[in-house]
mmCIF file of C-alpha atoms in Angstrom:
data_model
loop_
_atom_site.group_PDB
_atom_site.id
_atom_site.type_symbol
_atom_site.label_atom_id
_atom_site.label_comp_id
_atom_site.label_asym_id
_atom_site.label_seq_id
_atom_site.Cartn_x
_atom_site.Cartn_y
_atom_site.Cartn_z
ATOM 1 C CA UNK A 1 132.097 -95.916 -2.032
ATOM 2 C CA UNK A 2 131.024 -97.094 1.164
ATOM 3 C CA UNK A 3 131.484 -95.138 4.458
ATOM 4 C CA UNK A 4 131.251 -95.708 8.412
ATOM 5 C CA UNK A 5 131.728 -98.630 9.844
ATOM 6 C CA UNK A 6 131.556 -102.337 9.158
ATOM 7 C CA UNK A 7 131.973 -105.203 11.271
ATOM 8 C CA UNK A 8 132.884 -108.775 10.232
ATOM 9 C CA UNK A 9 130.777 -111.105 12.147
ATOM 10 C CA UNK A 10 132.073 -114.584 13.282
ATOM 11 C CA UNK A 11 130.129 -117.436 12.347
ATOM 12 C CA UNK A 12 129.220 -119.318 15.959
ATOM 13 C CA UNK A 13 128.642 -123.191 16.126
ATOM 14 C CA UNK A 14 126.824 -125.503 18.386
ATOM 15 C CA UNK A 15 129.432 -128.296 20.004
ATOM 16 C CA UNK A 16 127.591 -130.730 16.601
ATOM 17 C CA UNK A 17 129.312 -127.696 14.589
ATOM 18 C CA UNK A 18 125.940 -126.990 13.574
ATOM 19 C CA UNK A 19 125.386 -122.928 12.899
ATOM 20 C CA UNK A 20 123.911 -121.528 16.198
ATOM 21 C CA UNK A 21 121.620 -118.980 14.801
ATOM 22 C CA UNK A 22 119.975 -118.514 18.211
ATOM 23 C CA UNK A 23 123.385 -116.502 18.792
ATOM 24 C CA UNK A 24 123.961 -115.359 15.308
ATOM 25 C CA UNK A 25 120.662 -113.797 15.830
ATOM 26 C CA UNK A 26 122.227 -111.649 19.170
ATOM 27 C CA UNK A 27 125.638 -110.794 17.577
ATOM 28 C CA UNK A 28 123.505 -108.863 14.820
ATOM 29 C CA UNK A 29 121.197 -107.221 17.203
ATOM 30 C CA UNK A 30 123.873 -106.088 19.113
ATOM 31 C CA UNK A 31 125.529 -105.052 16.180
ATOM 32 C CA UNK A 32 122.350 -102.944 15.123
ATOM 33 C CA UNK A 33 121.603 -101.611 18.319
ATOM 34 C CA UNK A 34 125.193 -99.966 18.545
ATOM 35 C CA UNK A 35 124.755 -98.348 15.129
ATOM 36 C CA UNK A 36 126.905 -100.001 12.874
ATOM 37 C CA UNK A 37 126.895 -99.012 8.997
ATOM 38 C CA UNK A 38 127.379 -102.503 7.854
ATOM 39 C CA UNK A 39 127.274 -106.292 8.715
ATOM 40 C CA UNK A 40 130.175 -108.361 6.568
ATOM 41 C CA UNK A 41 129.210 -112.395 7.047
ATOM 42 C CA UNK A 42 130.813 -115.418 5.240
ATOM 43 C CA UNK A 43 134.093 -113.273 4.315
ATOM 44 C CA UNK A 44 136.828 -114.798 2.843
ATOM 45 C CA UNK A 45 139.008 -114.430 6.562
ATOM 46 C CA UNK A 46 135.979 -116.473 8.086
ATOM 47 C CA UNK A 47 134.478 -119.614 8.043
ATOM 48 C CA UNK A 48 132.664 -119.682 4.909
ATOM 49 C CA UNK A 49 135.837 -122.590 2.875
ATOM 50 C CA UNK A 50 134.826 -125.046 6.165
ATOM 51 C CA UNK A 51 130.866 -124.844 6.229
ATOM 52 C CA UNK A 52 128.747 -127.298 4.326
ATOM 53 C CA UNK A 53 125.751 -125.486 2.522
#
């Protein structure tokens, strides 16, 4: 069972709707500086049916 808390991260693009990891990289920092229990990417309320892999 998991426990504490979880955040579903957003997927940010570039204006080529190319993945901008430069700020993917902050949202999770941020994420892990402020303690959260768990990072939830590519979710099925996301982006993850509109990104080419």
């Amino acid at each position: 069972m998991f426990k504490g808390v979880g955040t579903a991260l957003i997927t940010p693009f570039k204006d080529d709707l190319s993945v901008d990891l430069d700020s993917i990289k902050k949202i999770v920092l941020n994420q892990l500086e402020n303690k959260i229990d768990a990072l939830i990417v590519l979710g099925t309320t996301g982006e993850s049916p509109v990104i080419n892999y």
